[in-house]
CSV table of C-alpha atoms in Angstrom, one decimal:
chain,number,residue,atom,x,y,z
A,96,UNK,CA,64.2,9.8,-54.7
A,97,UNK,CA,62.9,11.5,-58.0
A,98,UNK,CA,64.2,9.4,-60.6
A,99,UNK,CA,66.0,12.2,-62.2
A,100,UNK,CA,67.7,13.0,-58.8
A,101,UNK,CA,70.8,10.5,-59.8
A,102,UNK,CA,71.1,12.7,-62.8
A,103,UNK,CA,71.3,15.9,-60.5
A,104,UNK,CA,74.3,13.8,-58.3
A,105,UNK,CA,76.0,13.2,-61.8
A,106,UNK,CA,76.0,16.8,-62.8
A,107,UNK,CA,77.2,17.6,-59.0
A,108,UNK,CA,80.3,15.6,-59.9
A,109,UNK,CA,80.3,17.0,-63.5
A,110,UNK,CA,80.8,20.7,-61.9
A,111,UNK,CA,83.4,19.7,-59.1
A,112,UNK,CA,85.1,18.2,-62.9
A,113,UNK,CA,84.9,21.3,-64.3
A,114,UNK,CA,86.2,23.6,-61.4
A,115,UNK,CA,89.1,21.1,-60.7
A,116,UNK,CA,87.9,20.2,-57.7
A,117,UNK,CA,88.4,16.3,-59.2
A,118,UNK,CA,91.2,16.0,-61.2
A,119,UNK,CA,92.1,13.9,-64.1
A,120,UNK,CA,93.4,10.4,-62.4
A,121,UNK,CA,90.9,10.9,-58.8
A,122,UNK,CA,89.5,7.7,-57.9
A,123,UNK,CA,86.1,8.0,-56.9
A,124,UNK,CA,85.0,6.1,-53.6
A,125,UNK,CA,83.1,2.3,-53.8
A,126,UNK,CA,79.2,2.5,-55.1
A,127,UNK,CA,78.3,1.3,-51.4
A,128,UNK,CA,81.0,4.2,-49.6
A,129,UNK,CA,79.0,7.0,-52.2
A,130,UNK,CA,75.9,6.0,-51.2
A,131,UNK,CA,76.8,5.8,-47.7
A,132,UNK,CA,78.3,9.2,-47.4
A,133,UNK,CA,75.2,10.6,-49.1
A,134,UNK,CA,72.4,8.8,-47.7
A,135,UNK,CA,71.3,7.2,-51.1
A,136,UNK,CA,70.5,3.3,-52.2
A,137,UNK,CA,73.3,1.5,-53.7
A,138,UNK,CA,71.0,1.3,-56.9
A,139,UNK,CA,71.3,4.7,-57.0
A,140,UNK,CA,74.3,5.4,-56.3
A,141,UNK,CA,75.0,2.7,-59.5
A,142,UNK,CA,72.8,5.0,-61.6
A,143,UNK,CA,75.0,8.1,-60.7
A,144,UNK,CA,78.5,5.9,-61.5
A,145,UNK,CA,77.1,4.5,-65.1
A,146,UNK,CA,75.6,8.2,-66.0
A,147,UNK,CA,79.3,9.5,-65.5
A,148,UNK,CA,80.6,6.5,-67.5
A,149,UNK,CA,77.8,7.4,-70.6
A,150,UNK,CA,79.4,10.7,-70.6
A,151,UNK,CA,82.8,9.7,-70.8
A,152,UNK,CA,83.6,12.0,-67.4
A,153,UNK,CA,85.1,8.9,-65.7
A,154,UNK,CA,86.5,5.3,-66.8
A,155,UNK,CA,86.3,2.1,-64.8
A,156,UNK,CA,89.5,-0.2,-64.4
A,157,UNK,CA,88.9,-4.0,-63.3
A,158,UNK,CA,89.6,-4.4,-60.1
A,159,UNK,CA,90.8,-1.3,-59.8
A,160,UNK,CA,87.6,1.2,-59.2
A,161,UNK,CA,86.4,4.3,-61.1
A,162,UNK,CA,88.6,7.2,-62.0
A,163,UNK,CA,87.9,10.4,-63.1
A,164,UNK,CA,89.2,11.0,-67.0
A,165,UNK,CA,88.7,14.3,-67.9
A,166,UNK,CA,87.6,14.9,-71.4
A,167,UNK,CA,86.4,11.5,-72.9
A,168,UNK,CA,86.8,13.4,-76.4
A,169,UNK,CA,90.8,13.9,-76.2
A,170,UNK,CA,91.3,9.8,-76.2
A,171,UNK,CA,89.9,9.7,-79.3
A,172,UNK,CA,91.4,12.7,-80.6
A,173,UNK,CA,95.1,11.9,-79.5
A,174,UNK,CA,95.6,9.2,-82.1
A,175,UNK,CA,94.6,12.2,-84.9
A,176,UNK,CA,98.1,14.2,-84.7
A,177,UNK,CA,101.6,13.0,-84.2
A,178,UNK,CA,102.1,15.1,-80.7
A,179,UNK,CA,105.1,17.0,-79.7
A,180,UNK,CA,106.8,14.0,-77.6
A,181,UNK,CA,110.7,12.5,-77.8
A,182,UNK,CA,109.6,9.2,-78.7
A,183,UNK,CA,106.4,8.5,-80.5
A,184,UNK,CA,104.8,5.2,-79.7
A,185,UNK,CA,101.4,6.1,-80.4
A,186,UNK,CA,100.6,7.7,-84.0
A,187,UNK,CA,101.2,4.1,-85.7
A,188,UNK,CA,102.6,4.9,-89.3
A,189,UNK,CA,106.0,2.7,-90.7
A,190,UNK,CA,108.0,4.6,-92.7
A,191,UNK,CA,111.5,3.1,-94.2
A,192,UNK,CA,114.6,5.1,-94.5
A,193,UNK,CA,115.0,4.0,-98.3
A,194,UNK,CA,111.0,4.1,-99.0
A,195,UNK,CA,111.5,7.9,-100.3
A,196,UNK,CA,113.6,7.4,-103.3
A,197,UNK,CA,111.6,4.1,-104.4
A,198,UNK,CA,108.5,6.4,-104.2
A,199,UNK,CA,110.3,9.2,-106.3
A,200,UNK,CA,111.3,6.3,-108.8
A,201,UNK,CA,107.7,5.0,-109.4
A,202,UNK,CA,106.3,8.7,-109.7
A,203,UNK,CA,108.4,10.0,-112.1
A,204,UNK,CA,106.8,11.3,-115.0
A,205,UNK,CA,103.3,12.4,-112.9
A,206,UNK,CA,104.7,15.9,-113.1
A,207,UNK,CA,104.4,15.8,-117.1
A,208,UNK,CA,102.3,18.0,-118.5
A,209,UNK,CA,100.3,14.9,-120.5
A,210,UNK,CA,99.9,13.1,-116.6
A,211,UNK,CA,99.0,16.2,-114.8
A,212,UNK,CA,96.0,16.7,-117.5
A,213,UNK,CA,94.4,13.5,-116.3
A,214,UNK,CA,95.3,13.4,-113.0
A,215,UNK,CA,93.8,16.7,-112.0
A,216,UNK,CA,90.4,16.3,-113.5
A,217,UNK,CA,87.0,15.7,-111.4
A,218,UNK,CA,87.6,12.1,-110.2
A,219,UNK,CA,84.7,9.6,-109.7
A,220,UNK,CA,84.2,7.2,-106.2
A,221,UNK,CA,85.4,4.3,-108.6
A,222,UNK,CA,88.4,6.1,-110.2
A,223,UNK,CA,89.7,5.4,-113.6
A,224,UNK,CA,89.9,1.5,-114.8
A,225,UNK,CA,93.3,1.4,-114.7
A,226,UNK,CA,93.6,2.4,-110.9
A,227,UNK,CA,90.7,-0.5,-110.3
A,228,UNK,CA,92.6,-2.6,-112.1
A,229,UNK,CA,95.8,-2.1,-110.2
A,230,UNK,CA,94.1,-2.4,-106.8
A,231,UNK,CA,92.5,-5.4,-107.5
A,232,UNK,CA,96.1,-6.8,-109.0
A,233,UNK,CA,97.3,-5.7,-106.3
A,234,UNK,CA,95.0,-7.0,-103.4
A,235,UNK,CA,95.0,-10.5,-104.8
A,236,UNK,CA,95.8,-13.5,-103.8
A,237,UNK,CA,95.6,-17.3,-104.2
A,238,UNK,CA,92.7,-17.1,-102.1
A,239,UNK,CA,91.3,-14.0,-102.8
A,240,UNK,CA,90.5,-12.5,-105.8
A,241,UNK,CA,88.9,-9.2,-105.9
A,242,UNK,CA,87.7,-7.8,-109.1
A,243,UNK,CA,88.0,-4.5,-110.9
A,244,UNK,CA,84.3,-3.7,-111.1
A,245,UNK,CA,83.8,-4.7,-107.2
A,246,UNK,CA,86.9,-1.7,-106.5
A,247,UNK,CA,85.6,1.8,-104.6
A,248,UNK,CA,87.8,4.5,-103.8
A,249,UNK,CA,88.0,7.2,-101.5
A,250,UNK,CA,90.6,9.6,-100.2
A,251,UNK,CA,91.7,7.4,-96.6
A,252,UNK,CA,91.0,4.7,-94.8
A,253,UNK,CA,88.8,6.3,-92.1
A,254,UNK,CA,86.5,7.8,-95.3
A,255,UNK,CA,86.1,4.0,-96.3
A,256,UNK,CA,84.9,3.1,-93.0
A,257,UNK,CA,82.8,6.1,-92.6
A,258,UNK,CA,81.0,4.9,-96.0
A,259,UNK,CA,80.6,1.2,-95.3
A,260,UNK,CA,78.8,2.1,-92.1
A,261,UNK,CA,76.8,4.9,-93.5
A,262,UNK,CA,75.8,2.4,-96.3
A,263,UNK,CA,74.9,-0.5,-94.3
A,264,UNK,CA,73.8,0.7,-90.7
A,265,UNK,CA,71.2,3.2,-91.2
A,266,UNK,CA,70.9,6.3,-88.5
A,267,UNK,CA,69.5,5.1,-84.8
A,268,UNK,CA,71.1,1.8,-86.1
A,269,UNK,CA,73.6,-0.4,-84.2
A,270,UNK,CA,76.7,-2.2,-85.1
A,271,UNK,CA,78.4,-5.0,-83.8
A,272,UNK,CA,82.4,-4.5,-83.3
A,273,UNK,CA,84.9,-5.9,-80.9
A,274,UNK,CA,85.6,-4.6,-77.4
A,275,UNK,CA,88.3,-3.2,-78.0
A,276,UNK,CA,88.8,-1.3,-81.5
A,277,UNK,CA,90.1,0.9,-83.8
A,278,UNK,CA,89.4,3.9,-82.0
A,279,UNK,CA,88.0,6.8,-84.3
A,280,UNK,CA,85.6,4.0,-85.2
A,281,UNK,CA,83.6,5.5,-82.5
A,282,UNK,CA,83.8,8.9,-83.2
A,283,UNK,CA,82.7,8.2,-86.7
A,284,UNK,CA,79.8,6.2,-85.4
A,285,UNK,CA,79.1,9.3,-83.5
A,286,UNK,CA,79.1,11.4,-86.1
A,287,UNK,CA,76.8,9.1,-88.4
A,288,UNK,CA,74.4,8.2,-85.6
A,289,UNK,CA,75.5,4.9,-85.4
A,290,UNK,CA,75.5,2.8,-82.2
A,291,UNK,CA,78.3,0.5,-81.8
A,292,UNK,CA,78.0,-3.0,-79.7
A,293,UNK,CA,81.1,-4.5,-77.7
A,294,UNK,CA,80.9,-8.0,-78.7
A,295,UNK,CA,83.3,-9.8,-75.9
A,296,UNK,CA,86.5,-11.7,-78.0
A,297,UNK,CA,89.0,-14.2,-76.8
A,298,UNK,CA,92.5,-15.5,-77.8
A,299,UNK,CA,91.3,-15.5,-81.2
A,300,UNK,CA,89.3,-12.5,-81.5
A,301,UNK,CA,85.4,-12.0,-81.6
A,302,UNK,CA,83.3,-14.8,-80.4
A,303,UNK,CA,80.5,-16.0,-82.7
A,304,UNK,CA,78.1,-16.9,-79.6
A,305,UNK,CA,78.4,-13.6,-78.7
A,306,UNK,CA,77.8,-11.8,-81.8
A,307,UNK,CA,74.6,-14.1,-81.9
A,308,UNK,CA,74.1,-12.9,-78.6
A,309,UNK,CA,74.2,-9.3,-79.4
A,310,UNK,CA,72.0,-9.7,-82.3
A,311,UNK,CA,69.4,-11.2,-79.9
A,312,UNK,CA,69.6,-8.2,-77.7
A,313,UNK,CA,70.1,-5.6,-80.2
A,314,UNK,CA,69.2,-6.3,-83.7
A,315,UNK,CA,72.6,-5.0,-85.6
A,316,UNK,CA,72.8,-4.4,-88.8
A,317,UNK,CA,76.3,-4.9,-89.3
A,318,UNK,CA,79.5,-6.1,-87.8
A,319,UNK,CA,83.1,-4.3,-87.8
A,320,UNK,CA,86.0,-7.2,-87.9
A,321,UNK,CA,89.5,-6.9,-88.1
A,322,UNK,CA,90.2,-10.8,-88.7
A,323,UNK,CA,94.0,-10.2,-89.5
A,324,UNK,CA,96.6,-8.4,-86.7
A,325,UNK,CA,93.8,-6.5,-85.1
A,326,UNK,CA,94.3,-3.1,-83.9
A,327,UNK,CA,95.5,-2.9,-80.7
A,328,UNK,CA,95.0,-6.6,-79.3
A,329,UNK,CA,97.5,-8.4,-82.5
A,330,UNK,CA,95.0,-11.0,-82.3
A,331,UNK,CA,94.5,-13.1,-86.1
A,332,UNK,CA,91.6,-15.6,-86.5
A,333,UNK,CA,92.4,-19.1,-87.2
A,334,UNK,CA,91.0,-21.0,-89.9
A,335,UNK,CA,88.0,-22.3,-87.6
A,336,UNK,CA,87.1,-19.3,-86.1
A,337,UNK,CA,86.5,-17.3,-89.7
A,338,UNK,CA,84.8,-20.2,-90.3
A,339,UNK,CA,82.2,-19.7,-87.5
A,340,UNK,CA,82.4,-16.0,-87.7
A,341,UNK,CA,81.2,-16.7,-91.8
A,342,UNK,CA,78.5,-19.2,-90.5
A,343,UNK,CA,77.0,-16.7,-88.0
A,344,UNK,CA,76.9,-13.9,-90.5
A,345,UNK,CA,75.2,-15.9,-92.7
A,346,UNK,CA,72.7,-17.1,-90.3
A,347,UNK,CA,72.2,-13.8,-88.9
A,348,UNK,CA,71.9,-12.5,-92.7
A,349,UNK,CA,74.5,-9.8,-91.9
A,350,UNK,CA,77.3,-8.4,-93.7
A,351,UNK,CA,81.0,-7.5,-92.5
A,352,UNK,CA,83.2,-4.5,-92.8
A,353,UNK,CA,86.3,-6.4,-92.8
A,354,UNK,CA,89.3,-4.1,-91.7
A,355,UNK,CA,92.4,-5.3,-93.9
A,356,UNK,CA,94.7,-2.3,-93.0
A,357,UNK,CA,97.4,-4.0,-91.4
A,358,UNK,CA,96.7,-7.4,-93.4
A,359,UNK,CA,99.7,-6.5,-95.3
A,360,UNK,CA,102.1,-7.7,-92.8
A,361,UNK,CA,100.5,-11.3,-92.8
A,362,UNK,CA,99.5,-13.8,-95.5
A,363,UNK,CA,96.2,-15.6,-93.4
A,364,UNK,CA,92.9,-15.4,-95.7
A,365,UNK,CA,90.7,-12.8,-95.1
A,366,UNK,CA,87.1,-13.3,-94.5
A,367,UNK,CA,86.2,-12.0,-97.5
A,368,UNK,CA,87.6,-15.1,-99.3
A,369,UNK,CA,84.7,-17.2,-97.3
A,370,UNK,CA,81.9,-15.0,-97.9
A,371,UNK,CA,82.6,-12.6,-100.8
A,372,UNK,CA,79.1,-11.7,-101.0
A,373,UNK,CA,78.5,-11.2,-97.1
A,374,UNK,CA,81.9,-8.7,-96.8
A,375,UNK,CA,83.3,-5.3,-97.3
A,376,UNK,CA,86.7,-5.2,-97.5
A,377,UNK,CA,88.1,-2.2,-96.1
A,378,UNK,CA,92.0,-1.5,-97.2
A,379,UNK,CA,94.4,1.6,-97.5
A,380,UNK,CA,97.6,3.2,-98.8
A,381,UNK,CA,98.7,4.9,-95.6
A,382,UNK,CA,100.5,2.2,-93.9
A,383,UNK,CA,102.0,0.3,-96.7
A,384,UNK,CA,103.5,3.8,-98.6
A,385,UNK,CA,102.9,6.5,-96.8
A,386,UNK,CA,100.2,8.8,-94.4
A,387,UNK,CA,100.5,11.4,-97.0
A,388,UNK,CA,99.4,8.8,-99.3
A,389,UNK,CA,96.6,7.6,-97.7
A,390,UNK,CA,94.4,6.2,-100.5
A,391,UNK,CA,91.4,4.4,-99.1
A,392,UNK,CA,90.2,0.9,-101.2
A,393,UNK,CA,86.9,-0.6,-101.0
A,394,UNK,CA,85.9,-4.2,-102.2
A,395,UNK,CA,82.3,-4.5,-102.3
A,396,UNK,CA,79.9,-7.6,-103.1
A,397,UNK,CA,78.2,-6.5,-106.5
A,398,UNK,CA,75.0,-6.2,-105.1
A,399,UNK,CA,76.2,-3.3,-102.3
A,400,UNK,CA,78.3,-1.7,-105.1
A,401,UNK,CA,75.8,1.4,-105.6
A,402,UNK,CA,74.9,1.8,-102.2
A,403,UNK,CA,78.7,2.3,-101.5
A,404,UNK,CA,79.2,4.9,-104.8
A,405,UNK,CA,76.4,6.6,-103.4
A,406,UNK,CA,77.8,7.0,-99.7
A,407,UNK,CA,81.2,7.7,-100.6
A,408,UNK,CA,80.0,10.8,-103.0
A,409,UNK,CA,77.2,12.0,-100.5
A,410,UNK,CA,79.5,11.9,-98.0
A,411,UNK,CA,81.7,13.8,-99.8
A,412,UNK,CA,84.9,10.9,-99.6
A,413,UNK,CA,85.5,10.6,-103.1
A,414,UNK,CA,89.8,10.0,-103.6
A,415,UNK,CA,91.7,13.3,-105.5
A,416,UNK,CA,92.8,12.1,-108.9
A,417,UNK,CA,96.2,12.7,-108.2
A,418,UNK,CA,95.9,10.4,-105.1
A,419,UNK,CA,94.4,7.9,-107.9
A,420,UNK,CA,97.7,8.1,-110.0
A,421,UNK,CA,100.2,8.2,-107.6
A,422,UNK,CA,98.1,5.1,-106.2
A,423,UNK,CA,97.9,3.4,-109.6
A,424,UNK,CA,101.7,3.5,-110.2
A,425,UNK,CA,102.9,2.3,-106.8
A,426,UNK,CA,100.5,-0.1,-106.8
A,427,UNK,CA,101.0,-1.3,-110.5
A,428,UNK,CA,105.1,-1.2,-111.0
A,429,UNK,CA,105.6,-3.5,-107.7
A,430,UNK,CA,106.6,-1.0,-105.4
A,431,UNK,CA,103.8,-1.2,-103.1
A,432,UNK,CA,104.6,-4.9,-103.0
A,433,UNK,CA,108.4,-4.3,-102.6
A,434,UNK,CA,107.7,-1.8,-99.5
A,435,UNK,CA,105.2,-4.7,-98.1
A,436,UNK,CA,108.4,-6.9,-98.0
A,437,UNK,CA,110.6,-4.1,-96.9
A,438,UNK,CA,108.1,-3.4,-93.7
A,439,UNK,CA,107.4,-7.1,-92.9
A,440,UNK,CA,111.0,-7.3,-92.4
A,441,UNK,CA,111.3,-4.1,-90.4
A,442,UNK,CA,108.1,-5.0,-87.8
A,443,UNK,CA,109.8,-8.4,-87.4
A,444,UNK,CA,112.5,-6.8,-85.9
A,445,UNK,CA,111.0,-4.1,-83.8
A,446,UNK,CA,108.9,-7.0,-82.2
A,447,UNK,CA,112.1,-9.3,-81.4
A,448,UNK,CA,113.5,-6.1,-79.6
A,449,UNK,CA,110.0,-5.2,-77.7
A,450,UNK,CA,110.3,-8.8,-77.2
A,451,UNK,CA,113.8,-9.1,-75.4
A,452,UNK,CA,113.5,-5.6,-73.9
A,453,UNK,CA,110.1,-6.3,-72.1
A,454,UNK,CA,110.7,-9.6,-70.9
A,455,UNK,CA,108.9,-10.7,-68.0
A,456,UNK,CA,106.0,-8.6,-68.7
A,457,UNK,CA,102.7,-9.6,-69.8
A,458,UNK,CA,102.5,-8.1,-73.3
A,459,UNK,CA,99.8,-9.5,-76.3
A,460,UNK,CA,101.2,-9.1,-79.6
A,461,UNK,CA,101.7,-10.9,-83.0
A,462,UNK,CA,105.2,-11.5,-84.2
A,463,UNK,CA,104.4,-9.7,-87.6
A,464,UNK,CA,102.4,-6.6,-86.2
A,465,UNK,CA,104.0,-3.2,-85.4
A,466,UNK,CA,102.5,-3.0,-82.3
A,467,UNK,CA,101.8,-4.6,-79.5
A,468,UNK,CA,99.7,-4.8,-75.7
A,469,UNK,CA,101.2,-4.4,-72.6
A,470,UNK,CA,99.1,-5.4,-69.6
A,471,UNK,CA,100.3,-3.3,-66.8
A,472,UNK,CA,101.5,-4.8,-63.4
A,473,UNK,CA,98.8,-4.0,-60.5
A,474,UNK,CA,100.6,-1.1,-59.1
A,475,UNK,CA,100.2,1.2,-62.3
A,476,UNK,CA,97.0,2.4,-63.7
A,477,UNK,CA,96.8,3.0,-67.4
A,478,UNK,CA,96.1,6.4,-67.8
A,479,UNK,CA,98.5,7.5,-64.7
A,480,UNK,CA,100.9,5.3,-66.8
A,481,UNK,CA,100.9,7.0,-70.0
A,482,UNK,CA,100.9,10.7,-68.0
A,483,UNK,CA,104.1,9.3,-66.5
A,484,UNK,CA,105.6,8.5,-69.5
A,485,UNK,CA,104.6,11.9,-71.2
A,486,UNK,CA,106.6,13.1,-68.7
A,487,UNK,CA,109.8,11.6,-69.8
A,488,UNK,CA,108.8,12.4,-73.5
A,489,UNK,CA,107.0,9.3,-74.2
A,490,UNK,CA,103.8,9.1,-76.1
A,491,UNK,CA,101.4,5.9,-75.3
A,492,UNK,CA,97.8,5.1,-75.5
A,493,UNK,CA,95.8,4.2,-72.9
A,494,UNK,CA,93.4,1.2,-73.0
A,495,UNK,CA,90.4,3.1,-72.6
A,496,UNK,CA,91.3,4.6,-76.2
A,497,UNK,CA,90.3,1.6,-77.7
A,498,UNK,CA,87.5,0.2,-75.4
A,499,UNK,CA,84.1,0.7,-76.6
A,500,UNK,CA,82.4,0.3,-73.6
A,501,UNK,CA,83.0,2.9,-71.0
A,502,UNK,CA,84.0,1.6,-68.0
A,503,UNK,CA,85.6,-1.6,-69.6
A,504,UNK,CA,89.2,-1.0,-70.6
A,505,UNK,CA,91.8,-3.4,-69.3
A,506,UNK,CA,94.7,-1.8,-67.1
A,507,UNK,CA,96.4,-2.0,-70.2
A,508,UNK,CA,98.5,0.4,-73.3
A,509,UNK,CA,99.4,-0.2,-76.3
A,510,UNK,CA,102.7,0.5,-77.9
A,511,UNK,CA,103.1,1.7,-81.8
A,512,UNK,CA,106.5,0.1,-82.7
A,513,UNK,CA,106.7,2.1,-86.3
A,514,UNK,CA,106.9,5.2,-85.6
A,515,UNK,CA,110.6,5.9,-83.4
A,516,UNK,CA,114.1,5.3,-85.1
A,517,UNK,CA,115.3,1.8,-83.8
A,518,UNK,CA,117.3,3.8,-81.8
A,519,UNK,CA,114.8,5.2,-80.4
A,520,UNK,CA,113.1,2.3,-79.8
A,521,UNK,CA,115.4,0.9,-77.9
A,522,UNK,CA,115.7,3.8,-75.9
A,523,UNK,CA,112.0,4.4,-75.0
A,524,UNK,CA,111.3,0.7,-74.4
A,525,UNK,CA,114.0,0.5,-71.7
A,526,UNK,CA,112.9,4.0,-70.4
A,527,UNK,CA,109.5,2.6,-70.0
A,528,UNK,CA,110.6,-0.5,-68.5
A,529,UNK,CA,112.6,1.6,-65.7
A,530,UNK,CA,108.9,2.9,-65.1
A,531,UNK,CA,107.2,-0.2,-64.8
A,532,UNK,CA,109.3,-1.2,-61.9
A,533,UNK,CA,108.4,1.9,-60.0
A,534,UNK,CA,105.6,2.6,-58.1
A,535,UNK,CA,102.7,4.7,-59.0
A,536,UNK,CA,102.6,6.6,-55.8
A,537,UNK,CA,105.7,6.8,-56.1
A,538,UNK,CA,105.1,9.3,-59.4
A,539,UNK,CA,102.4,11.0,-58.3
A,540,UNK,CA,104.7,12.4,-54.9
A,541,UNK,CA,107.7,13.2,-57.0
A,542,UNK,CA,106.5,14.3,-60.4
């Protein structure tokens, strides 16, 4: 066989995708049954499979098999816009009944006429002093002490990863990150050129023989880390393993975009506070006031302090002024720090009802985090799961959202505690539990 023939199998599959012919959930047949039926080697037949899984047309399940997925593209984009469902547990924002009127409290005054004139002028990526001054404040603590000159701005979160990587990993490079991730980490990679590499984690998140590993194999130039509540798995790195994860950077001479969004809900040192010099630390607004404030904060070692000015205006990331302002005040008058509080409190107790309410199911999660991983029993299949529940108005992710390596997501969601009413909470997590304990086949004949 020509060894472009496997490519001509994988666009055969590709059309019978397009006209419907395979639907969105199919299961394809073994490796060894394909090859059979089409008179093929095995090897080949394993070509055809991982071609389909490089083009995000189908997604592997352990032990499961491989099943078509439709458009790879709409995993990534589903986590972008709140969609029209009855209960949201996917678009993961916290947002406090009483948050709105100590908002309107600490931005009183911006409207003047003397605070407008400032705010709306051309900003810079590093702001005005007083707004580095108030993030640094801000981000302190006894163990980490950021300062004002090491403070970049940009307009969100995702802009302050997109710059990290474009100033660290340069185009045809790769980047370490862990198996399963932030998700529009990979589209922004995309975008940049970038290629991300799965480095395998355990109960305490990535492991440092693998990131050695990785290196060996694929020379990266960087690594993406979220050390504290990571995004979707809950896991937070004990003293030792930052530790190791600090030592292997350092061997490896590479430096880490540390993602600190949701480190607001714990108090374990970042990585940062081990290696200043060797990390980026990668913080927001979005989560801890609001999504329509979503100011994006960079700490970055003096010596990568121009290179990140430069990507943030080149990409074209640079924070509004008025973003700066209302930043500054929130940030500098406490009530950034009072809302931390506030929502620590609040994701407590969403986790203490997921807890009691999913009881007896295998679920990952940390006590502090608004969300948590539910590992689905045998007889569901993630992505059949979460079509089930959109059915009953329920919005999930599936695992293969968050999986970097196609092919490799767990049978698995995960579950956004923030954004539903604790009504509604408890309402959706006992809907979903009624699901669980029905069958899949069951769905697909009555549905």
């Amino acid at each position: 066989m020509s060894k472009f023939e496997y490519v001509k199998l994988a666009d055969a599959i590709a059309a019978d995708i397009t006209k419907g012919t395979l639907r969105p959930g199919d299961r394809l047949p073994p490796q060894r049954n394909f090859a059979y039926d089409r008179g093929i080697a095995v090897s080949t037949a394993s070509r055809v499979y991982t071609e389909l899984l490089r083009r995000g047309l189908v997604v592997g399940e352990v032990g499961r098999g491989t099943f078509i997925s439709g458009d790879i593209r709409r995993e990534v984009e589903a986590l972008s816009e709140p969609r029209d469902a009855r209960i949201d547990f996917e678009v993961n924002y916290p947002l406090l009944p009483q948050q709105w009127a100590m908002i309107a409290k600490s931005l009183a005054g911006l409207e003047r006429v003397d605070a407008l004139e400032s705010a709306l002028r051309v900003s810079t990526s590093t702001g005005t002093k007083s707004a580095r001054n108030a993030a640094a404040a801000y981000l302190a603590r006894k163990d980490f002490t950021p300062q004002a000159e090491q403070i970049v701005f940009t307009a969100n979160g995702k802009q302050s990863l997109a710059a990290a990587l474009a100033a660290l990993v340069p185009t045809g490079g790769r980047c370490g990150v862990e198996a399963l991730t932030y998700p529009y980490v990979k589209s922004i990679a995309a975008r940049l050129g970038v290629t991300l590499v799965p480095i395998p984690m355990d109960e305490f998140g990535a492991r440092p023989d693998a990131i050695q590993k990785a290196h060996r194999e694929a020379h990266l130039s960087a690594l993406y880390l979220q050390p504290i509540i990571q995004n979707p798995l809950g896991v937070t790195m004990n003293a030792t393993r930052r530790a190791d994860i600090m030592r292997v950077a350092e061997k490896l001479d590479l430096t880490i975009i540390e993602d600190a969004v949701y480190g607001f809900l714990a108090d374990d040192t970042p990585l940062a506070a081990l290696g200043p010099d060797r990390c980026i630390v990668i913080d927001s607004l979005s989560k801890k006031v609001a999504p329509g404030l979503a100011l994006g904060i960079l700490v970055t070692p003096p010596h990568l302090r121009e290179s990140m000015m430069s990507a943030v205006r080149t990409g074209g990331w640079i924070a509004s002024g008025h973003a700066l302002a209302s930043g500054q005040r929130l940030m500098a008058d406490g009530t950034v720090a009072e809302l931390t509080r506030l929502k620590r409190i609040d994701a407590a107790r969403r986790q203490q009802t997921a807890a009691r309410l999913l009881n007896g199911y295998q679920i990952a999660a940390d006590t502090r985090a608004y969300h948590l991983w539910l590992t689905l029993p045998p007889h569901w299949r993630s992505q059949t799961f979460v079509a089930a529940a959109a059915r009953r108005g329920i919005a999930l992710t599936p695992s293969s959202t968050f999986a970097i390596a196609h092919g490799h997501a767990p049978n698995a969601v995960r579950l956004a505690l923030a954004p539903p009413s604790l009504e509604q909470l408890d309402s959706g997590l006992r809907t979903l539990v009624s699901l669980l304990g029905t069958k899949e086949e069951d769905f697909d004949s009555t549905e």
